[in-house]
PDB file of C-alpha atoms in Angstrom:
ATOM      1  CA  ARG D   1      11.351   8.551  12.408  1.00  0.00           C
ATOM      2  CA  THR D   2       9.522  11.702  11.379  1.00  0.00           C
ATOM      3  CA  ILE D   3       6.929  12.800   8.842  1.00  0.00           C
ATOM      4  CA  VAL D   4       7.065  16.340   7.504  1.00  0.00           C
ATOM      5  CA  ILE D   5       4.000  17.956   5.901  1.00  0.00           C
ATOM      6  CA  TYR D   6       4.969  20.734   3.474  1.00  0.00           C
ATOM      7  CA  ASP D   7       3.174  23.714   2.030  1.00  0.00           C
ATOM      8  CA  THR D   8       3.634  22.838  -1.638  1.00  0.00           C
ATOM      9  CA  ILE D   9       3.171  26.426  -2.831  1.00  0.00           C
ATOM     10  CA  LEU D  10       5.707  28.029  -0.506  1.00  0.00           C
ATOM     11  CA  GLY D  11       7.875  24.902  -0.171  1.00  0.00           C
ATOM     12  CA  ARG D  12       8.206  25.130   3.583  1.00  0.00           C
ATOM     13  CA  PRO D  13       7.328  22.707   6.376  1.00  0.00           C
ATOM     14  CA  LEU D  14       3.932  23.061   8.067  1.00  0.00           C
ATOM     15  CA  GLN D  15       4.003  20.150  10.517  1.00  0.00           C
ATOM     16  CA  THR D  16       6.565  17.642  11.759  1.00  0.00           C
ATOM     17  CA  LEU D  17       4.984  14.464  13.107  1.00  0.00           C
ATOM     18  CA  ARG D  18       6.970  12.358  15.566  1.00  0.00           C
ATOM     19  CA  ASP D  19       5.891   9.083  17.123  1.00  0.00           C
ATOM     20  CA  HIS D  20       7.529   6.246  15.182  1.00  0.00           C
ATOM     21  CA  ALA D  21      10.420   4.402  16.825  1.00  0.00           C
ATOM     22  CA  ASP D  22      12.204   3.652  13.518  1.00  0.00           C
ATOM     23  CA  ALA D  23      12.328   4.722   9.864  1.00  0.00           C
ATOM     24  CA  VAL D  24       9.017   5.744   8.290  1.00  0.00           C
ATOM     25  CA  LEU D  25       8.520   3.779   5.044  1.00  0.00           C
ATOM     26  CA  GLY D  26       5.144   5.043   3.834  1.00  0.00           C
ATOM     27  CA  VAL D  27       2.470   7.693   4.232  1.00  0.00           C
ATOM     28  CA  ALA D  28      -0.972   8.076   2.686  1.00  0.00           C
ATOM     29  CA  TRP D  29      -3.599  10.821   2.804  1.00  0.00           C
ATOM     30  CA  GLN D  30      -7.210   9.959   3.474  1.00  0.00           C
ATOM     31  CA  PRO D  31      -9.300  11.376   0.618  1.00  0.00           C
ATOM     32  CA  GLY D  32     -10.360  14.830   1.759  1.00  0.00           C
ATOM     33  CA  GLY D  33      -7.093  15.322   3.638  1.00  0.00           C
ATOM     34  CA  LYS D  34      -8.354  15.102   7.240  1.00  0.00           C
ATOM     35  CA  LEU D  35      -6.345  12.034   8.222  1.00  0.00           C
ATOM     36  CA  LEU D  36      -2.872  10.798   7.380  1.00  0.00           C
ATOM     37  CA  ALA D  37      -1.709   7.201   7.805  1.00  0.00           C
ATOM     38  CA  SER D  38       1.916   6.189   8.239  1.00  0.00           C
ATOM     39  CA  CYS D  39       3.871   2.953   8.490  1.00  0.00           C
ATOM     40  CA  SER D  40       7.340   2.116   9.701  1.00  0.00           C
ATOM     41  CA  VAL D  41      10.139  -0.350  10.255  1.00  0.00           C
ATOM     42  CA  ASP D  42       8.882  -0.274  13.883  1.00  0.00           C
ATOM     43  CA  LYS D  43       6.054  -2.616  12.704  1.00  0.00           C
ATOM     44  CA  SER D  44       3.286  -0.074  13.309  1.00  0.00           C
ATOM     45  CA  VAL D  45       0.550   1.716  11.409  1.00  0.00           C
ATOM     46  CA  LYS D  46      -0.408   5.126  12.836  1.00  0.00           C
ATOM     47  CA  ILE D  47      -3.313   7.466  12.100  1.00  0.00           C
ATOM     48  CA  TRP D  48      -2.787  11.237  12.407  1.00  0.00           C
ATOM     49  CA  ASP D  49      -4.972  14.344  12.421  1.00  0.00           C
ATOM     50  CA  ALA D  50      -3.413  16.214   9.501  1.00  0.00           C
ATOM     51  CA  ALA D  51      -4.474  19.707  10.643  1.00  0.00           C
ATOM     52  CA  SER D  52      -3.114  19.493  14.195  1.00  0.00           C
ATOM     53  CA  GLY D  53      -0.328  16.962  13.608  1.00  0.00           C
ATOM     54  CA  LYS D  54      -1.593  14.917  16.570  1.00  0.00           C
ATOM     55  CA  ARG D  55      -1.296  11.136  16.469  1.00  0.00           C
ATOM     56  CA  LEU D  56      -4.853   9.928  17.000  1.00  0.00           C
ATOM     57  CA  TYR D  57      -4.240   6.192  17.382  1.00  0.00           C
ATOM     58  CA  SER D  58      -2.403   3.153  16.125  1.00  0.00           C
ATOM     59  CA  PRO D  59      -4.892   0.518  14.963  1.00  0.00           C
ATOM     60  CA  GLY D  60      -2.183  -2.140  15.184  1.00  0.00           C
ATOM     61  CA  GLY D  61       0.664  -3.316  13.054  1.00  0.00           C
ATOM     62  CA  HIS D  62       2.536  -6.242  11.597  1.00  0.00           C
ATOM     63  CA  ASP D  63       5.031  -8.791  12.909  1.00  0.00           C
ATOM     64  CA  ASP D  64       7.805  -7.161  10.865  1.00  0.00           C
ATOM     65  CA  ALA D  65       8.455  -3.877   9.026  1.00  0.00           C
ATOM     66  CA  VAL D  66       5.401  -2.275   7.397  1.00  0.00           C
ATOM     67  CA  ASN D  67       6.585  -1.303   3.907  1.00  0.00           C
ATOM     68  CA  ALA D  68       3.657   0.573   2.357  1.00  0.00           C
ATOM     69  CA  LEU D  69       0.009   1.473   2.815  1.00  0.00           C
ATOM     70  CA  ALA D  70      -2.914   3.045   0.978  1.00  0.00           C
ATOM     71  CA  PHE D  71      -6.318   4.442   1.892  1.00  0.00           C
ATOM     72  CA  THR D  72      -9.382   3.195   0.083  1.00  0.00           C
ATOM     73  CA  PRO D  73     -10.820   6.038  -2.022  1.00  0.00           C
ATOM     74  CA  ASN D  74     -13.911   6.074   0.211  1.00  0.00           C
ATOM     75  CA  GLY D  75     -11.597   6.772   3.177  1.00  0.00           C
ATOM     76  CA  ALA D  76     -13.066   4.022   5.369  1.00  0.00           C
ATOM     77  CA  GLN D  77     -10.091   1.653   5.343  1.00  0.00           C
ATOM     78  CA  VAL D  78      -6.325   1.438   5.016  1.00  0.00           C
ATOM     79  CA  VAL D  79      -4.517  -1.548   3.536  1.00  0.00           C
ATOM     80  CA  SER D  80      -0.919  -2.046   4.695  1.00  0.00           C
ATOM     81  CA  VAL D  81       1.717  -4.497   3.456  1.00  0.00           C
ATOM     82  CA  GLY D  82       4.708  -5.805   5.339  1.00  0.00           C
ATOM     83  CA  SER D  83       7.779  -7.943   5.523  1.00  0.00           C
ATOM     84  CA  ASP D  84       5.725 -10.477   7.519  1.00  0.00           C
ATOM     85  CA  ARG D  85       4.225 -11.618   4.148  1.00  0.00           C
ATOM     86  CA  LEU D  86       0.789 -10.187   4.960  1.00  0.00           C
ATOM     87  CA  ALA D  87      -1.466  -7.455   3.730  1.00  0.00           C
ATOM     88  CA  ARG D  88      -3.724  -6.148   6.469  1.00  0.00           C
ATOM     89  CA  GLN D  89      -7.033  -4.372   5.992  1.00  0.00           C
ATOM     90  CA  TRP D  90      -7.782  -1.808   8.741  1.00  0.00           C
ATOM     91  CA  ASN D  91     -11.019   0.001   9.540  1.00  0.00           C
ATOM     92  CA  VAL D  92     -10.321   3.718  10.035  1.00  0.00           C
ATOM     93  CA  GLY D  93     -12.519   6.152  11.938  1.00  0.00           C
ATOM     94  CA  PRO D  94     -11.919   9.690  13.172  1.00  0.00           C
ATOM     95  CA  GLU D  95     -11.095   8.505  16.698  1.00  0.00           C
ATOM     96  CA  SER D  96     -10.399   4.782  16.538  1.00  0.00           C
ATOM     97  CA  GLY D  97      -9.943   1.832  14.220  1.00  0.00           C
ATOM     98  CA  GLY D  98      -8.819  -1.739  14.159  1.00  0.00           C
ATOM     99  CA  LEU D  99      -7.945  -4.799  12.143  1.00  0.00           C
ATOM    100  CA  HIS D 100     -10.654  -5.854   9.694  1.00  0.00           C
ATOM    101  CA  ARG D 101      -8.833  -8.857   8.205  1.00  0.00           C
ATOM    102  CA  ASN D 102      -5.500 -10.302   7.112  1.00  0.00           C
ATOM    103  CA  LEU D 103      -4.867 -10.973   3.431  1.00  0.00           C
ATOM    104  CA  GLY D 104      -2.372 -13.845   3.255  1.00  0.00           C
ATOM    105  CA  GLY D 105      -0.974 -15.726   0.300  1.00  0.00           C
ATOM    106  CA  HIS D 106       2.377 -14.213  -0.616  1.00  0.00           C
ATOM    107  CA  SER D 107       5.456 -16.238   0.337  1.00  0.00           C
ATOM    108  CA  SER D 108       7.848 -13.315   0.935  1.00  0.00           C
ATOM    109  CA  SER D 109       7.909  -9.629   1.882  1.00  0.00           C
ATOM    110  CA  LEU D 110       5.241  -7.387   0.342  1.00  0.00           C
ATOM    111  CA  PHE D 111       6.454  -4.041  -1.002  1.00  0.00           C
ATOM    112  CA  SER D 112       3.517  -2.110  -2.472  1.00  0.00           C
ATOM    113  CA  VAL D 113      -0.271  -1.852  -2.483  1.00  0.00           C
ATOM    114  CA  SER D 114      -2.788  -0.090  -4.724  1.00  0.00           C
ATOM    115  CA  ILE D 115      -6.547   0.297  -4.233  1.00  0.00           C
ATOM    116  CA  SER D 116      -9.096   0.499  -7.051  1.00  0.00           C
ATOM    117  CA  ALA D 117     -10.997   3.765  -7.568  1.00  0.00           C
ATOM    118  CA  ASP D 118     -14.256   2.092  -6.475  1.00  0.00           C
ATOM    119  CA  SER D 119     -12.686   0.846  -3.175  1.00  0.00           C
ATOM    120  CA  GLN D 120     -13.579  -2.733  -4.118  1.00  0.00           C
ATOM    121  CA  MET D 121     -10.156  -4.248  -4.949  1.00  0.00           C
ATOM    122  CA  ALA D 122      -6.581  -4.092  -3.684  1.00  0.00           C
ATOM    123  CA  ALA D 123      -3.461  -5.184  -5.535  1.00  0.00           C
ATOM    124  CA  THR D 124      -0.267  -6.278  -3.768  1.00  0.00           C
ATOM    125  CA  VAL D 125       3.203  -7.225  -4.995  1.00  0.00           C
ATOM    126  CA  ALA D 126       6.045  -9.027  -3.290  1.00  0.00           C
ATOM    127  CA  GLY D 127       9.465 -10.573  -3.469  1.00  0.00           C
ATOM    128  CA  ASP D 128       7.845 -13.870  -4.472  1.00  0.00           C
ATOM    129  CA  ARG D 129       7.410 -12.298  -7.970  1.00  0.00           C
ATOM    130  CA  ALA D 130       3.608 -12.435  -7.701  1.00  0.00           C
ATOM    131  CA  ALA D 131       1.010  -9.707  -8.105  1.00  0.00           C
ATOM    132  CA  ARG D 132      -2.212 -10.538  -6.295  1.00  0.00           C
ATOM    133  CA  LEU D 133      -5.654  -8.966  -6.620  1.00  0.00           C
ATOM    134  CA  TRP D 134      -7.918  -9.019  -3.543  1.00  0.00           C
ATOM    135  CA  ARG D 135     -11.664  -8.379  -3.228  1.00  0.00           C
ATOM    136  CA  LEU D 136     -11.923  -6.159  -0.141  1.00  0.00           C
ATOM    137  CA  SER D 137     -15.531  -7.078   0.666  1.00  0.00           C
ATOM    138  CA  ASP D 138     -14.562 -10.637   1.660  1.00  0.00           C
ATOM    139  CA  GLY D 139     -10.741 -10.815   1.430  1.00  0.00           C
ATOM    140  CA  ALA D 140     -10.743 -13.273  -1.477  1.00  0.00           C
ATOM    141  CA  ASN D 141      -7.614 -13.475  -3.635  1.00  0.00           C
ATOM    142  CA  THR D 142      -9.397 -13.302  -6.998  1.00  0.00           C
ATOM    143  CA  VAL D 143      -6.373 -13.619  -9.286  1.00  0.00           C
ATOM    144  CA  THR D 144      -2.605 -14.077  -8.964  1.00  0.00           C
ATOM    145  CA  PHE D 145      -0.250 -13.017 -11.747  1.00  0.00           C
ATOM    146  CA  THR D 146       3.053 -14.932 -11.827  1.00  0.00           C
ATOM    147  CA  ASP D 147       4.628 -13.719 -15.079  1.00  0.00           C
ATOM    148  CA  SER D 148       7.429 -11.687 -13.456  1.00  0.00           C
ATOM    149  CA  LYS D 149      10.962 -13.027 -13.540  1.00  0.00           C
ATOM    150  CA  ASP D 150      12.111 -10.857 -10.615  1.00  0.00           C
ATOM    151  CA  TRP D 151      10.843  -9.299  -7.364  1.00  0.00           C
ATOM    152  CA  LEU D 152       7.927  -6.921  -7.833  1.00  0.00           C
ATOM    153  CA  TYR D 153       8.333  -3.614  -5.975  1.00  0.00           C
ATOM    154  CA  SER D 154       5.592  -1.291  -7.199  1.00  0.00           C
ATOM    155  CA  VAL D 155       1.960  -1.707  -8.245  1.00  0.00           C
ATOM    156  CA  ALA D 156      -0.885   0.468  -9.540  1.00  0.00           C
ATOM    157  CA  ILE D 157      -4.457  -0.239 -10.619  1.00  0.00           C
ATOM    158  CA  ARG D 158      -5.463   1.913 -13.578  1.00  0.00           C
ATOM    159  CA  PRO D 159      -8.132   4.472 -12.548  1.00  0.00           C
ATOM    160  CA  ASP D 160     -10.758   2.825 -14.785  1.00  0.00           C
ATOM    161  CA  GLY D 161     -10.001  -0.582 -13.213  1.00  0.00           C
ATOM    162  CA  LYS D 162      -9.142  -2.228 -16.529  1.00  0.00           C
ATOM    163  CA  GLN D 163      -5.415  -2.803 -16.095  1.00  0.00           C
ATOM    164  CA  LEU D 164      -2.815  -3.562 -13.445  1.00  0.00           C
ATOM    165  CA  ALA D 165       0.790  -2.356 -13.713  1.00  0.00           C
ATOM    166  CA  ALA D 166       3.695  -3.660 -11.646  1.00  0.00           C
ATOM    167  CA  GLY D 167       7.372  -2.767 -11.657  1.00  0.00           C
ATOM    168  CA  ALA D 168      10.060  -5.399 -11.106  1.00  0.00           C
ATOM    169  CA  TRP D 169      13.564  -5.128  -9.649  1.00  0.00           C
ATOM    170  CA  ASP D 170      15.096  -5.871 -13.085  1.00  0.00           C
ATOM    171  CA  GLY D 171      13.432  -2.769 -14.565  1.00  0.00           C
ATOM    172  CA  THR D 172      10.576  -4.563 -16.315  1.00  0.00           C
ATOM    173  CA  LEU D 173       7.096  -3.051 -16.177  1.00  0.00           C
ATOM    174  CA  TYR D 174       4.313  -5.652 -16.432  1.00  0.00           C
ATOM    175  CA  LEU D 175       0.826  -4.743 -17.670  1.00  0.00           C
ATOM    176  CA  TRP D 176      -2.069  -7.143 -17.059  1.00  0.00           C
ATOM    177  CA  SER D 177      -5.635  -6.884 -18.324  1.00  0.00           C
ATOM    178  CA  LEU D 178      -8.159  -7.085 -15.491  1.00  0.00           C
ATOM    179  CA  ASP D 179     -10.863  -7.994 -18.016  1.00  0.00           C
ATOM    180  CA  THR D 180      -9.087 -11.138 -19.262  1.00  0.00           C
ATOM    181  CA  ASN D 181      -6.650 -11.674 -16.345  1.00  0.00           C
ATOM    182  CA  LYS D 182      -3.851 -12.115 -18.875  1.00  0.00           C
ATOM    183  CA  LEU D 183      -0.551 -10.349 -19.486  1.00  0.00           C
ATOM    184  CA  ASP D 184      -1.051  -7.488 -21.961  1.00  0.00           C
ATOM    185  CA  GLY D 185       2.671  -6.901 -22.342  1.00  0.00           C
ATOM    186  CA  THR D 186       5.881  -5.671 -20.801  1.00  0.00           C
ATOM    187  CA  VAL D 187       8.040  -2.573 -21.063  1.00  0.00           C
ATOM    188  CA  GLU D 188      11.793  -2.773 -20.501  1.00  0.00           C
ATOM    189  CA  THR D 189      12.552   0.470 -18.658  1.00  0.00           C
ATOM    190  CA  TRP D 190      16.315  -0.017 -18.283  1.00  0.00           C
ATOM    191  CA  ARG D 191      17.139  -0.146 -22.000  1.00  0.00           C
TER     192      ARG D 191
END
């Protein structure tokens, strides 16, 4: 139920943040480090002042556990994913924020989210074995990759925006081209 911010040079705790009612599943720094976002089994997303450790507000949450979240690189929004089968796009300000839109289309729990370096796209993965790419300006699901044979648990958009990587429960890493929207290949990590 707590978040601990550490001094990475000295290896000691600087702040302990307490306000979640259940296990904390994800945290993300706003670029620049002023704000921290967290998500929890308690179904909430919370925004914190990183310097003081004060919870500023909770823009809302999900209908089930919130499994992961990420700030857009421009720091204006957070995208969270949950067991309620939704990704949610939140506006984030220094003192308040709120729901911008829901991104629906997965048929089971979402486990991970990644945002493109230009803050234009988000990628989500879920237990339905799909990786989805979303245009954040209008919420459109621009492409869905369904090549995985098992649940997808982790996702990352390459910094140059040319490739999407997703890790599956069976240890397979999938790599898709975002130029052609086709599978570039797989890597078997458990062998």
